[in-house]
CSV table of C-alpha atoms and ligand atoms in Angstrom, one decimal:
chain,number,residue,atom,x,y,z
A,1,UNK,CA,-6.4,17.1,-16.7
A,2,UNK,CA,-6.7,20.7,-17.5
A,3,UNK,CA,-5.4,22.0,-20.7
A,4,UNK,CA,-3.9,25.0,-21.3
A,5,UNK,CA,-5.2,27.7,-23.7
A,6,UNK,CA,-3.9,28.8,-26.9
A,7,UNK,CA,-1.4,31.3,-26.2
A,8,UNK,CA,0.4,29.6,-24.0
A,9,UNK,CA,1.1,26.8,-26.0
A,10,UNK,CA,2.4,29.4,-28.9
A,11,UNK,CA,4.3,30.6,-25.7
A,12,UNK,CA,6.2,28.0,-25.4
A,13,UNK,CA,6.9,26.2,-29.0
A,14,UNK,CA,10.2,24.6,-27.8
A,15,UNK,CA,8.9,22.9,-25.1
A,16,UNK,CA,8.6,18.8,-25.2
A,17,UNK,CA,5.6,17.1,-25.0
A,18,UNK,CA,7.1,15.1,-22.2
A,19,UNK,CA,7.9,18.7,-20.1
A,20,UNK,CA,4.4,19.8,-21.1
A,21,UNK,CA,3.1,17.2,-19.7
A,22,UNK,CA,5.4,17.2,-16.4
A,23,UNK,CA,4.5,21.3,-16.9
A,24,UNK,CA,0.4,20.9,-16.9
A,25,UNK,CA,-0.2,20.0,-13.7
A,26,UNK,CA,2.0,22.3,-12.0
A,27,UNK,CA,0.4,25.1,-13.9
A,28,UNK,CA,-3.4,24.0,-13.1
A,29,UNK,CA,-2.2,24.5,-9.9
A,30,UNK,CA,-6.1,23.1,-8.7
A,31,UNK,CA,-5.5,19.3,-8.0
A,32,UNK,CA,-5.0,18.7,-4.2
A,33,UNK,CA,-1.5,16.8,-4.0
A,34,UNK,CA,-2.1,13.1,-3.5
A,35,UNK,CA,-2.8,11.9,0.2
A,36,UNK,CA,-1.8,8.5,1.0
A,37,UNK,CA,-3.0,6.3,3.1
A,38,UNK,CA,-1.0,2.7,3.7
A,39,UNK,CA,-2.8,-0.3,5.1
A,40,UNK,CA,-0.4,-2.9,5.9
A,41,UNK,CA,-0.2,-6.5,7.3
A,42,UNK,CA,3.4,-5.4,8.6
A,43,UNK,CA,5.7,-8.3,9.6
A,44,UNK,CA,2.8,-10.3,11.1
A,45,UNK,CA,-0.4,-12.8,10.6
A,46,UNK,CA,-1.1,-15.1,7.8
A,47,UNK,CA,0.5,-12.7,5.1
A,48,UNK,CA,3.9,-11.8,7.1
A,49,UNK,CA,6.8,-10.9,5.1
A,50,UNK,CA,9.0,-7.8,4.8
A,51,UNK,CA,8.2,-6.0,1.5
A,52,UNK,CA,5.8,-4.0,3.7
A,53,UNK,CA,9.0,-2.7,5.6
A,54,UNK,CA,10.0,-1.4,1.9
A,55,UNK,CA,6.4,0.1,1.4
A,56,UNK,CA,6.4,2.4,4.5
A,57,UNK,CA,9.8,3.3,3.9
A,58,UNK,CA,9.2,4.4,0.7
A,59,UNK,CA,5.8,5.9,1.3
A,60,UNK,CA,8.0,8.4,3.8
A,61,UNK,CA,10.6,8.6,1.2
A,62,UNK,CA,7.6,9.7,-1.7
A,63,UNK,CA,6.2,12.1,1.0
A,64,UNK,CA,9.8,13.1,1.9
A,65,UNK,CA,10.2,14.4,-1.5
A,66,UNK,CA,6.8,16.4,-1.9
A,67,UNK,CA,5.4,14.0,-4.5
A,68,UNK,CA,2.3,13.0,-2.1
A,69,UNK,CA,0.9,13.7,1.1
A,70,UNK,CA,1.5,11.0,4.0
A,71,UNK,CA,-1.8,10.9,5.9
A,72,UNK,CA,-1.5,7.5,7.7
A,73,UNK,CA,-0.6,4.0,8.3
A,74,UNK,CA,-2.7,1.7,9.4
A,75,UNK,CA,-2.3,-2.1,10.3
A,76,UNK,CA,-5.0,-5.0,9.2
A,77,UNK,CA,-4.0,-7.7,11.4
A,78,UNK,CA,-3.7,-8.8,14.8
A,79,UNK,CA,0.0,-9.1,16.4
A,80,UNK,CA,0.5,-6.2,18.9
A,81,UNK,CA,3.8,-5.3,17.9
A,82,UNK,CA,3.3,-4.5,14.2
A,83,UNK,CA,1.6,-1.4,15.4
A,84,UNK,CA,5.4,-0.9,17.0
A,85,UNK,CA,7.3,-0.9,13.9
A,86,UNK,CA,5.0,1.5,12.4
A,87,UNK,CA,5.9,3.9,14.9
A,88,UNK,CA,9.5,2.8,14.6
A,89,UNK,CA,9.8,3.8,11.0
A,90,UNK,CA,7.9,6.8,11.1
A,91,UNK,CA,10.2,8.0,14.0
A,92,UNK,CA,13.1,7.2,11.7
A,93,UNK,CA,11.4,9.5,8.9
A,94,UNK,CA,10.4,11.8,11.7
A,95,UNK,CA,6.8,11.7,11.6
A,96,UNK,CA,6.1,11.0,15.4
A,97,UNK,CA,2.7,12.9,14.6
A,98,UNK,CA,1.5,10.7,11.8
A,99,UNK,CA,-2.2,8.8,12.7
A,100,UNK,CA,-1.7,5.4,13.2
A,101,UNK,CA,-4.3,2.7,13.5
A,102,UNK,CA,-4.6,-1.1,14.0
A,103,UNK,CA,-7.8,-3.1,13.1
A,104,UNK,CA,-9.4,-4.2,16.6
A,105,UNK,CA,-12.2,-6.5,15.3
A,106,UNK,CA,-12.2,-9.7,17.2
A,107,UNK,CA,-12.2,-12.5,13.9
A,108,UNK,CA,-8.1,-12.4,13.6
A,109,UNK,CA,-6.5,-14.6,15.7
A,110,UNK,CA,-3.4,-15.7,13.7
A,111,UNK,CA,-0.3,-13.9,16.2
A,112,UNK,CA,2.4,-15.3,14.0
A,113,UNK,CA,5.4,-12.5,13.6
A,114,UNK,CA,8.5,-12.6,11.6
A,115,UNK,CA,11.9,-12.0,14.0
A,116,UNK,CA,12.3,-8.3,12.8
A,117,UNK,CA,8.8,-7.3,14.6
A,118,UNK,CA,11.0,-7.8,17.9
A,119,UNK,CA,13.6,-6.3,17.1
A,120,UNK,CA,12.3,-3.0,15.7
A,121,UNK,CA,9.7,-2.7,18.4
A,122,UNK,CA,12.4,-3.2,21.6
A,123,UNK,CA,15.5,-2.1,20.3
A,124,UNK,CA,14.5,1.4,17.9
A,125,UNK,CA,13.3,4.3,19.4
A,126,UNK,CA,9.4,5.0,18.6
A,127,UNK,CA,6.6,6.5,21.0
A,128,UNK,CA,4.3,3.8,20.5
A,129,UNK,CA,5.0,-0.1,21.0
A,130,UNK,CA,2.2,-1.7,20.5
A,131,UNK,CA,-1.2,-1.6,19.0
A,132,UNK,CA,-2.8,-0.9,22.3
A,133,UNK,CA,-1.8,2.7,22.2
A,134,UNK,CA,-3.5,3.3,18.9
A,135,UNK,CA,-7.0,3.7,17.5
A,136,UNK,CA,-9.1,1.3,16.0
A,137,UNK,CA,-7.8,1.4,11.8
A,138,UNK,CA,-12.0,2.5,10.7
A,139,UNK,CA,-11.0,5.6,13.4
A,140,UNK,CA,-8.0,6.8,11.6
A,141,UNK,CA,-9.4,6.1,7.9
A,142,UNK,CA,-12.7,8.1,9.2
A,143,UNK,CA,-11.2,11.1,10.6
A,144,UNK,CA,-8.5,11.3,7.6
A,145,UNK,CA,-10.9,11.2,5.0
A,146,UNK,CA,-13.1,13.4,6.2
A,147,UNK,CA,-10.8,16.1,6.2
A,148,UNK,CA,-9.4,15.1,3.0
A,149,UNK,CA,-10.1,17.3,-0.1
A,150,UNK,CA,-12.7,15.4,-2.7
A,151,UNK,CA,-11.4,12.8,-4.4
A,152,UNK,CA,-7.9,13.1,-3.3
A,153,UNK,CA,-7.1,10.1,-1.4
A,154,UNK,CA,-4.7,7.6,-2.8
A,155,UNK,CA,-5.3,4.2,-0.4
A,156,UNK,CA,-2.0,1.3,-0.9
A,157,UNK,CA,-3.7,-2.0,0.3
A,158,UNK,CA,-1.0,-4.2,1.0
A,159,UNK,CA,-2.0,-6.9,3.6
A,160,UNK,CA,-6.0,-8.4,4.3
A,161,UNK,CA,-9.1,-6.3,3.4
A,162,UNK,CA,-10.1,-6.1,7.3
A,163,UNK,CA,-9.8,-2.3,8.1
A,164,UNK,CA,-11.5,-1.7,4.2
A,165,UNK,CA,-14.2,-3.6,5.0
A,166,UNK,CA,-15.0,-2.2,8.6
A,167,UNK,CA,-14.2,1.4,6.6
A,168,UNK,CA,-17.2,0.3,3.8
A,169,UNK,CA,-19.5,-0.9,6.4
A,170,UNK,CA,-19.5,2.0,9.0
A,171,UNK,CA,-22.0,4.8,9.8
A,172,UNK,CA,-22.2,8.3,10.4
A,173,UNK,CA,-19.9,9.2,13.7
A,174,UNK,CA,-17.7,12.5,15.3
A,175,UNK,CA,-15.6,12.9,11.9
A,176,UNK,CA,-18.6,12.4,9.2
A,177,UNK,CA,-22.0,12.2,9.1
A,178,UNK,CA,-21.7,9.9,6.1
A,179,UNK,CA,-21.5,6.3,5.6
A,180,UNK,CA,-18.1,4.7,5.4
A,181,UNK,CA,-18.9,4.1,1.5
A,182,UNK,CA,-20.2,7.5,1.1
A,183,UNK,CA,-17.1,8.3,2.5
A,184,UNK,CA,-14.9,6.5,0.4
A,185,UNK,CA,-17.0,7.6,-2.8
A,186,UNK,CA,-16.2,11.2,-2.5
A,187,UNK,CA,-12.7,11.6,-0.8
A,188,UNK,CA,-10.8,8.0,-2.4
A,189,UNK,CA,-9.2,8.6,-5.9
A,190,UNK,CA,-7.6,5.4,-6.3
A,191,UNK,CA,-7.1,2.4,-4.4
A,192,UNK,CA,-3.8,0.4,-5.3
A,193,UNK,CA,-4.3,-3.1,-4.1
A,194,UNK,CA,-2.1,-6.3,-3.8
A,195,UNK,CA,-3.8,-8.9,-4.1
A,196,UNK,CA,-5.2,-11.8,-6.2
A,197,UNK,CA,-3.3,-13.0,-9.3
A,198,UNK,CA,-4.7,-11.9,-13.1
A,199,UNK,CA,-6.1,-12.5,-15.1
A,200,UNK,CA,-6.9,-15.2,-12.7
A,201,UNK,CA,-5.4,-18.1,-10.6
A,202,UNK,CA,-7.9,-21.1,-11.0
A,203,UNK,CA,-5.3,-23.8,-12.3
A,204,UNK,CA,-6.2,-26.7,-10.3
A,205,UNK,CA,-3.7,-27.3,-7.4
A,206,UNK,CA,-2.9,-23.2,-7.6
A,207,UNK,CA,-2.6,-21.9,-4.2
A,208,UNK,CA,-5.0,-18.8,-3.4
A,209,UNK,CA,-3.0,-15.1,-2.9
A,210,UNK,CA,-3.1,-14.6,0.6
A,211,UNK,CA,-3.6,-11.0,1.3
A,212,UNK,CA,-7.4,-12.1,-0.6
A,213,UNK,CA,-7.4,-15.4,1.6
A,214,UNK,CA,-5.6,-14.8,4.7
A,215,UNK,CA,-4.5,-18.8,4.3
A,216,UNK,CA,-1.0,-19.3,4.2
A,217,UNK,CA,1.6,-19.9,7.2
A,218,UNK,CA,-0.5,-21.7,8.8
A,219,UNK,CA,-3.5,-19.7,9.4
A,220,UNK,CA,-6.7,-20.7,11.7
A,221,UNK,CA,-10.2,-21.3,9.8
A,222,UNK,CA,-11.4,-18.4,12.0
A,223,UNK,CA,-8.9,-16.1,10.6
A,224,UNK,CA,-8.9,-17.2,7.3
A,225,UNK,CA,-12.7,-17.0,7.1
A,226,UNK,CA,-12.3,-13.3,8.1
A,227,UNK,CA,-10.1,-12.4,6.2
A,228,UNK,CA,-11.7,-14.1,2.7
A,229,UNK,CA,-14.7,-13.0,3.9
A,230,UNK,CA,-13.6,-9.1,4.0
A,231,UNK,CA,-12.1,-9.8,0.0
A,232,UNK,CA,-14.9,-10.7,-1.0
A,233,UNK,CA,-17.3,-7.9,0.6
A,234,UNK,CA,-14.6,-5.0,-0.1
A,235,UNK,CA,-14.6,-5.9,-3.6
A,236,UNK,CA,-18.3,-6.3,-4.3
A,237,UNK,CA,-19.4,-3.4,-2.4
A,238,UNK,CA,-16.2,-0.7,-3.3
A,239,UNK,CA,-17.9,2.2,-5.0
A,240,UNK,CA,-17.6,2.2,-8.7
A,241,UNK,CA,-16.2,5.5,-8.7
A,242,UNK,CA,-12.9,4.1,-7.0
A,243,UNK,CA,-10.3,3.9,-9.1
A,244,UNK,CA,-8.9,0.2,-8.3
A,245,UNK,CA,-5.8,-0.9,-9.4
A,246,UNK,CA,-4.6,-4.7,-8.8
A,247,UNK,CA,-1.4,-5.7,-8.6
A,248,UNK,CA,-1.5,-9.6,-8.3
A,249,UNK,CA,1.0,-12.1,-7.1
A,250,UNK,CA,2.8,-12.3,-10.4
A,251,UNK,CA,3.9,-8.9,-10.9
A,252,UNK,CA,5.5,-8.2,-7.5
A,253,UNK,CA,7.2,-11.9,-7.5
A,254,UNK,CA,9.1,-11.0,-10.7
A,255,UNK,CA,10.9,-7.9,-8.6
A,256,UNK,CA,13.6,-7.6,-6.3
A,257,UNK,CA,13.9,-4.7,-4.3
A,258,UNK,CA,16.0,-4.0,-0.4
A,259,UNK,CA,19.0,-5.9,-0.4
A,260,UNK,CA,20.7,-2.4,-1.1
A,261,UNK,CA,19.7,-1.4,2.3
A,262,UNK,CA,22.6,-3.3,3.8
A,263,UNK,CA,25.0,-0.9,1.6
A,264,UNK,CA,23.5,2.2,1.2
A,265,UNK,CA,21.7,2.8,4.8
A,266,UNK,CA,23.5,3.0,8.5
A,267,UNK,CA,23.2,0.6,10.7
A,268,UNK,CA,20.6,3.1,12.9
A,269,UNK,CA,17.7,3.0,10.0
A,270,UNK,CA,15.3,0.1,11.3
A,271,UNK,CA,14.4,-0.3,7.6
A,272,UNK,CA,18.1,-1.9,6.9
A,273,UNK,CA,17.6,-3.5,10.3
A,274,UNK,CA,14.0,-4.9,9.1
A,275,UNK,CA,15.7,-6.5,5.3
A,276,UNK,CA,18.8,-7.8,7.7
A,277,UNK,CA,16.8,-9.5,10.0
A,278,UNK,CA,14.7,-11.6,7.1
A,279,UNK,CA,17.8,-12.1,5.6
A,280,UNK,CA,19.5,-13.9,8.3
A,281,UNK,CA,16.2,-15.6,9.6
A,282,UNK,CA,14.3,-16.2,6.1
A,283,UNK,CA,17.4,-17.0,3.7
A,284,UNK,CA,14.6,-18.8,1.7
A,285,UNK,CA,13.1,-15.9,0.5
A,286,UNK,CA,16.0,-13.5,-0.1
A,287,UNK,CA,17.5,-13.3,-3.8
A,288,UNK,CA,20.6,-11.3,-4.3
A,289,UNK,CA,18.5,-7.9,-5.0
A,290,UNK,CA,16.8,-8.7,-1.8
A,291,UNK,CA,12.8,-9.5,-1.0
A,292,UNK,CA,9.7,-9.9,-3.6
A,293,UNK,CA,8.3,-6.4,-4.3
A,294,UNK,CA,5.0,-6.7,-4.0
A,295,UNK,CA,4.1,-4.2,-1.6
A,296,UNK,CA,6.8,-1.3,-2.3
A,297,UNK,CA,5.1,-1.7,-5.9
A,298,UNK,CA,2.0,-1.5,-4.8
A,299,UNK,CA,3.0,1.6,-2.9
A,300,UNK,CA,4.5,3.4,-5.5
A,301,UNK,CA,2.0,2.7,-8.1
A,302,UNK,CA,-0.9,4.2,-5.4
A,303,UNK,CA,1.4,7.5,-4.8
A,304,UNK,CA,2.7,7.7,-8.4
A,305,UNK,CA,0.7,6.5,-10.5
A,306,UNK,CA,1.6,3.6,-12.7
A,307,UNK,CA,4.1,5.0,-15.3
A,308,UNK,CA,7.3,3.6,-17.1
A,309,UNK,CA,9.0,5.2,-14.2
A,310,UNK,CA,8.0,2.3,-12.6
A,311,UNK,CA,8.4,-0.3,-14.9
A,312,UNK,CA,4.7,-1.4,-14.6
A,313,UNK,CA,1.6,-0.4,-17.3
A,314,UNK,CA,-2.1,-1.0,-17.0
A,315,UNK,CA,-3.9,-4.2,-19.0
A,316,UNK,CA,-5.0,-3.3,-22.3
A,317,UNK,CA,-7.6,-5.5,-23.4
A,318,UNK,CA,-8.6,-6.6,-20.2
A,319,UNK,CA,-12.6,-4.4,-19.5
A,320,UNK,CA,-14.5,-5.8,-17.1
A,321,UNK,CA,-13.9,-6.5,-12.9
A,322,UNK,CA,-12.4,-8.6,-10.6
A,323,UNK,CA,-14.8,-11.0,-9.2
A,324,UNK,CA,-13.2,-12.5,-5.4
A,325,UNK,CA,-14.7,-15.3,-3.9
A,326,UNK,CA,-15.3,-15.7,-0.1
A,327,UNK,CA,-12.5,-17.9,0.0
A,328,UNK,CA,-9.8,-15.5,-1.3
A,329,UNK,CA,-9.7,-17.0,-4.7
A,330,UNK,CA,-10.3,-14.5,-7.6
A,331,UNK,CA,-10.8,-14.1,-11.2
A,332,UNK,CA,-11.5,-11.6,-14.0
A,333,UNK,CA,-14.8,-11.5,-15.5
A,334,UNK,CA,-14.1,-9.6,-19.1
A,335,UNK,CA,-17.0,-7.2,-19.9
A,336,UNK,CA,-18.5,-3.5,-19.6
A,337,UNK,CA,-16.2,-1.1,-18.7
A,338,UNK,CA,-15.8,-0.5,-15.1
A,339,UNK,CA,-13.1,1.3,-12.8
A,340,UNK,CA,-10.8,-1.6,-12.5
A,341,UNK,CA,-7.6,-3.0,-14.4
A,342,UNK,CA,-4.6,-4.9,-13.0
A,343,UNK,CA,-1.0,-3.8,-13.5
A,344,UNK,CA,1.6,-6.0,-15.8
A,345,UNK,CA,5.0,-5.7,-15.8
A,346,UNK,CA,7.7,-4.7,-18.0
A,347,UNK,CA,10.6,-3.9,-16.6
A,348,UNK,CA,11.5,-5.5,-13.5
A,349,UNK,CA,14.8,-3.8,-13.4
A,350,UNK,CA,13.1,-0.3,-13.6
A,351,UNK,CA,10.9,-1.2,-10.8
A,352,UNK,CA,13.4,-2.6,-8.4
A,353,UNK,CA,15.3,0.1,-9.3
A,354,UNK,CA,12.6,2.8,-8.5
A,355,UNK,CA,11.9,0.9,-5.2
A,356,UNK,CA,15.4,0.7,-4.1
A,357,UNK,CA,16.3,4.8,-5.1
A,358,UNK,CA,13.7,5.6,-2.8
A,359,UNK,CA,14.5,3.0,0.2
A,360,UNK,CA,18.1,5.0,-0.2
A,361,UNK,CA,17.2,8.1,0.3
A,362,UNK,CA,18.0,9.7,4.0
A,363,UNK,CA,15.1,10.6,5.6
A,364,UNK,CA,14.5,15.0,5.2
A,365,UNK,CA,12.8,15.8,8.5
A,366,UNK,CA,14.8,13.7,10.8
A,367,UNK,CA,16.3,16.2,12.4
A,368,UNK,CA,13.3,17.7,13.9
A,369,UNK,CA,12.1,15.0,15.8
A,370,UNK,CA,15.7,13.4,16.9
B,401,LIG,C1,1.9,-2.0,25.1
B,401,LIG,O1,2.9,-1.1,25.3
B,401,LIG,C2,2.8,-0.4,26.6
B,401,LIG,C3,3.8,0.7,26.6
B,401,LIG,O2,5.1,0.2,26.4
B,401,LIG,C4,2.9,-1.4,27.7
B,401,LIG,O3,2.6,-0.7,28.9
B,401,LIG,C5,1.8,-2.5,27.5
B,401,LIG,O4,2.0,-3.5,28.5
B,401,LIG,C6,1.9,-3.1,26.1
B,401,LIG,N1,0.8,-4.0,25.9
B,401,LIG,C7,0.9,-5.2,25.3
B,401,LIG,C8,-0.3,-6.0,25.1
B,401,LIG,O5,2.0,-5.6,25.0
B,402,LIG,C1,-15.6,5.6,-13.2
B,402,LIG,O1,-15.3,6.6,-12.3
B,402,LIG,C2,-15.9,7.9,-12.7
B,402,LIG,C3,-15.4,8.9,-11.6
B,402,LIG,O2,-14.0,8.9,-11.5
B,402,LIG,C4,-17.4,7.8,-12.7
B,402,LIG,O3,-17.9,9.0,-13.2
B,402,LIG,C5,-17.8,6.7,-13.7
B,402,LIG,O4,-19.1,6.5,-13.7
B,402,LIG,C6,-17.1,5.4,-13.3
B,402,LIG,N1,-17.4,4.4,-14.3
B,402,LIG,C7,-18.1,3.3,-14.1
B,402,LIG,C8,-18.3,2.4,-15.2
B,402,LIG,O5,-18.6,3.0,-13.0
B,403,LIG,C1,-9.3,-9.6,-25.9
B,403,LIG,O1,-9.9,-10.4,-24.9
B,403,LIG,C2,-10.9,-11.3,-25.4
B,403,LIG,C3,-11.5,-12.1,-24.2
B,403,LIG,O2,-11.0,-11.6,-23.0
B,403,LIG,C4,-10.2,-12.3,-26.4
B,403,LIG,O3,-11.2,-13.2,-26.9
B,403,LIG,C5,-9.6,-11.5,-27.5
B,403,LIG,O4,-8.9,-12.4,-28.3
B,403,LIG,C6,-8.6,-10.4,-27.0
B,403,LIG,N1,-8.2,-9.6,-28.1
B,403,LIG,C7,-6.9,-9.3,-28.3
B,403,LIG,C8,-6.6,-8.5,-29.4
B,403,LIG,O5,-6.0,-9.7,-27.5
């Protein structure tokens, strides 16, 4: 961060260190606003759930506000329809002309969906239904990033590694002539991930995270492999210069975020209509504040930055990197100082909170798409 000179600080004695530091910034006036990208396993394949309803609301919300730039969604799994509700949310937010992508490699072939895919995809008005009528995830992240300023690029992973891993392993095409990784290296700031469990998760009998294994609801060994195997590749091969950020299984389970939706949002937003649905179809995984948070924290913490605000800090004591097996499971290896730290949590309250301000907030720019 920039300071600023002398004189201005004796120009303005009075002025708290928190303001100065909200004031900074703004006064640099040089860093590009944040762009984020969202890559989500939306309401299908091994990983299905609804907090990523709660993310891509609240991604539009963030970018509703002016505190970051929304520059796509993309999906990392294989159900048609996910690439539907997508479009249905951002049509709620009115952001018709957002890129949207869907990961068309051929090792996914969990179609699992939770009842609210449906539901949003036939019943709320969006442009696009299905994942046919997008391009391929590695298209979208290609021609975003290249137009991205340097080092700009906030990425919220919040479902398998698939489209990352196509995005580290491709070459030179219409949008860049450098590799994916080169790519990555000099437009991606920080990558916000959800997935693995820290400091590690290698009790025996301890289920693997799924967004790093691709292995629960009763995921194939073909889909599984795939999506292990893009874990473990994405996470040995992500430039060092990447800011990552984990936010494991046991920070997200501890928060409670969208059950407000039912209150505070009409019957016509497809985000309420998304938390109803799993309510009433998925009762064993509602509390009274709602769903698990992982994703919506996730998403924040990308946009953000991880802050008090959000009830979440970074490990302290905790140098070295996150070492992911090709099976999904994962563990931190303490050592040199890398790029890498995992979030804890300390206010659960102020992070359902944050999640649940945001999922409240009308959508700004409705009015010019509707
Ligand atoms: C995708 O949506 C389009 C437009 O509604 C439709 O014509 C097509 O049949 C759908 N494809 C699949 C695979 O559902
Ligand atoms: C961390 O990232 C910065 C750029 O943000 C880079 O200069 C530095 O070398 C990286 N540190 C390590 C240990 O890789
Ligand atoms: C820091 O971590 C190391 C190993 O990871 C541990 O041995 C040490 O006790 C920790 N120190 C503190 C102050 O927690």
């Amino acid at each position: 961060m920039r300071m600023l000179g002398p004189s201005v600080m004796t120009a303005l004695p009075r002025v708290s260190a928190r303001a100065m530091a909200l004031f900074i910034p703004l006064a640099a006036g040089t860093a590009p606003p944040t762009g984020l990208i969202v890559d989500t396993d939306i309401g299908g394949g091994a990983c299905m759930d609804v907090d990523d309803v709660a993310a891509v609301c609240a991604a539009n919300a963030i970018a509703d506000s002016g505190r970051a730039e929304l520059l796509a969604i993309v999906q990392n799994t294989q159900p048609p329809a996910c690439t539907g509700v997508i479009s249905a949310l951002l049509h709620h937010y009115g952001r018709d002309d957002l890129p949207i992508g869907a990961y068309k490699g051929d090792g996914l072939d969990h179609s699992g969906q939770l009842s609210y895919v449906a539901d949003l995809a036939n019943n709320f008005p969006a442009p696009i239904k299905n994942s046919s009528q997008v391009p391929d995830a590695v298209d979208v992240y290609r021609s975003v990033l290249a137009a991205a300023p340097d080092r700009s690029v906030a990425i919220s992973s919040i479902g398998l590694m698939t489209n990352l891993e196509t995005l580290l392993r491709s070459g030179p095409d219409q949008h860049s002539q450098l590799s994916g990784s080169e790519l990555v290296a000099k437009k991606v700031k920080v990558l916000a991930a959800m997935a693995g469990a820290y400091p590690n998760l290698r009790a025996p009998g301890v289920m693997k995270e799924c967004n790093m294994c691709g292995c629960y609801n009763g995921a194939d060994a073909k889909s599984s492999a795939t999506a292990g195997g893009a874990s473990a590749f994405v996470y040995s091969n992500m430039p060092a210069s990447v800011k990552l950020i984990f936010s494991g299984l046991e920070v997200g389970v501890n928060v409670r975020s969208g059950a407000v939706l039912e209150t505070c949002a009409p019957a016509s937003s497809p985000c309420r209509q998304a938390f109803m649905d799993y309510k009433r179809d998925n009762s064993g995984g509602w509390a009274p504040k709602g769903r698990c948070s992982w994703d919506p924290l996730t998403t924040l913490v990308a946009a953000l930055g991880v802050s008090d605000d959000l009830g979440v800090a970074e490990c302290t004591n905790c140098s070295g990197y996150n070492h992911v097996d090709p099976d999904g499971s994962n563990h931190w290896v303490p050592g040199a100082a890398t790029n890498q730290s995992y979030l804890v949590l300390n206010d659960a309250d102020v992070a359902g909170q944050a999640i649940d301000a945001l999922l409240c907030q009308p959508p700004s720019r409705r009015a010019r798409s509707e």
